[in-house]
mmCIF file of C-alpha atoms in Angstrom:
data_model
loop_
_atom_site.group_PDB
_atom_site.id
_atom_site.type_symbol
_atom_site.label_atom_id
_atom_site.label_comp_id
_atom_site.label_asym_id
_atom_site.label_seq_id
_atom_site.Cartn_x
_atom_site.Cartn_y
_atom_site.Cartn_z
ATOM 1 C CA ALA U 1 0.000 0.000 0.000
ATOM 2 C CA VAL U 2 1.031 3.579 -0.593
ATOM 3 C CA PRO U 3 2.020 5.226 2.715
ATOM 4 C CA ARG U 4 -0.430 8.121 2.134
ATOM 5 C CA ALA U 5 -3.248 5.599 1.663
ATOM 6 C CA LEU U 6 -2.281 3.920 4.933
ATOM 7 C CA VAL U 7 -2.411 7.252 6.767
ATOM 8 C CA ASN U 8 -5.795 7.983 5.170
ATOM 9 C CA ARG U 9 -6.987 4.503 6.192
ATOM 10 C CA ASP U 10 -8.143 3.938 2.622
ATOM 11 C CA THR U 11 -5.979 1.357 0.890
ATOM 12 C CA THR U 12 -8.498 0.410 -1.768
ATOM 13 C CA GLY U 13 -7.285 1.015 -5.286
ATOM 14 C CA VAL U 14 -4.786 -0.012 -7.904
ATOM 15 C CA VAL U 15 -2.029 1.521 -10.034
ATOM 16 C CA LYS U 16 -1.113 -0.256 -13.259
ATOM 17 C CA LEU U 17 1.700 0.871 -15.538
ATOM 18 C CA VAL U 18 2.244 -0.348 -19.092
ATOM 19 C CA ALA U 19 5.740 -0.077 -20.544
ATOM 20 C CA ASN U 20 7.499 -0.993 -23.765
ATOM 21 C CA GLU U 21 9.293 -4.241 -23.001
ATOM 22 C CA ALA U 22 12.304 -3.395 -25.169
ATOM 23 C CA THR U 23 12.879 0.240 -24.181
ATOM 24 C CA GLY U 24 11.138 0.555 -20.820
ATOM 25 C CA GLU U 25 9.270 3.663 -22.004
ATOM 26 C CA LEU U 26 6.029 4.275 -20.125
ATOM 27 C CA LEU U 27 3.144 3.775 -22.558
ATOM 28 C CA GLY U 28 0.155 4.065 -20.254
ATOM 29 C CA ALA U 29 -1.109 4.227 -16.706
ATOM 30 C CA HIS U 30 -4.334 3.263 -14.961
ATOM 31 C CA VAL U 31 -5.051 4.627 -11.499
ATOM 32 C CA LEU U 32 -8.137 3.753 -9.487
ATOM 33 C CA ALA U 33 -7.758 5.226 -6.008
ATOM 34 C CA GLN U 34 -8.453 8.247 -3.864
ATOM 35 C CA GLY U 35 -6.163 11.003 -5.167
ATOM 36 C CA ALA U 36 -5.830 9.374 -8.595
ATOM 37 C CA GLY U 37 -5.670 12.773 -10.292
ATOM 38 C CA ASP U 38 -2.343 13.577 -8.655
ATOM 39 C CA VAL U 39 -0.881 10.262 -9.758
ATOM 40 C CA ILE U 40 -2.195 10.308 -13.317
ATOM 41 C CA GLN U 41 -0.977 13.873 -13.853
ATOM 42 C CA ALA U 42 2.569 12.795 -13.027
ATOM 43 C CA ALA U 43 2.203 9.786 -15.341
ATOM 44 C CA VAL U 44 1.045 12.006 -18.219
ATOM 45 C CA VAL U 45 4.076 14.268 -17.789
ATOM 46 C CA ALA U 46 6.337 11.198 -17.782
ATOM 47 C CA MET U 47 4.723 9.895 -20.981
ATOM 48 C CA ASN U 48 5.004 13.297 -22.696
ATOM 49 C CA TYR U 49 8.753 13.231 -22.034
ATOM 50 C CA HIS U 50 9.087 9.554 -23.039
ATOM 51 C CA ALA U 51 10.351 8.607 -19.581
ATOM 52 C CA THR U 52 11.314 5.020 -18.914
ATOM 53 C CA ILE U 53 10.209 2.947 -15.949
ATOM 54 C CA ASP U 54 13.741 3.167 -14.526
ATOM 55 C CA GLU U 55 13.726 6.963 -14.843
ATOM 56 C CA ILE U 56 10.337 7.199 -13.117
ATOM 57 C CA ALA U 57 11.526 4.909 -10.333
ATOM 58 C CA ALA U 58 14.577 7.145 -9.809
ATOM 59 C CA MET U 59 12.640 10.453 -9.854
ATOM 60 C CA PHE U 60 11.721 12.360 -6.713
ATOM 61 C CA HIS U 61 8.147 11.706 -5.626
ATOM 62 C CA PRO U 62 7.255 13.389 -2.327
ATOM 63 C CA TYR U 63 6.813 11.018 0.599
ATOM 64 C CA LEU U 64 3.356 10.793 2.064
ATOM 65 C CA THR U 65 1.573 11.859 -1.110
ATOM 66 C CA MET U 66 -0.501 9.746 -3.456
ATOM 67 C CA ALA U 67 1.905 10.724 -6.254
ATOM 68 C CA GLU U 68 4.403 8.404 -4.563
ATOM 69 C CA ALA U 69 2.253 5.556 -5.927
ATOM 70 C CA LEU U 70 3.716 6.170 -9.394
ATOM 71 C CA LYS U 71 7.262 5.678 -8.122
ATOM 72 C CA LEU U 72 6.313 2.560 -6.161
ATOM 73 C CA ALA U 73 4.517 1.082 -9.183
ATOM 74 C CA ALA U 74 7.555 1.773 -11.393
ATOM 75 C CA GLN U 75 9.838 0.117 -8.853
ATOM 76 C CA THR U 76 7.824 -3.119 -9.061
ATOM 77 C CA PHE U 77 9.311 -3.711 -12.512
ATOM 78 C CA SER U 78 12.684 -4.434 -10.893
ATOM 79 C CA LYS U 79 12.080 -4.955 -7.148
ATOM 80 C CA ASP U 80 10.017 -7.193 -4.922
ATOM 81 C CA VAL U 81 6.962 -5.340 -3.611
ATOM 82 C CA ALA U 82 7.950 -6.197 -0.026
ATOM 83 C CA ASP U 83 11.210 -4.246 -0.461
ATOM 84 C CA LEU U 84 9.707 -0.990 -1.777
ATOM 85 C CA SER U 85 9.020 1.088 1.302
ATOM 86 C CA CYS U 86 9.030 0.968 5.051
ATOM 87 C CA CYS U 87 5.250 1.248 4.880
ATOM 88 C CA ALA U 88 4.381 -0.701 1.715
ATOM 89 C CA SER U 89 2.973 -4.144 2.166
#
């Protein structure tokens, strides 16, 4: 779960990223959660600049915001979900 969602006591939702397998470029994002607008806006900017999953995972996403969900979702392409955050489960 995203730390902000845990604080809000509302962990229902999902973030799904679609990337080009060969290049890692982000092709699309689906966000169904409270605060989805903040997350999808960041995803749209990333897509407009042809960002890769690795670049998104390395970018600064403020802690304790729903926008952090984008970073955590990008990190799942190369890390175990259990290792993402002190608060992620």
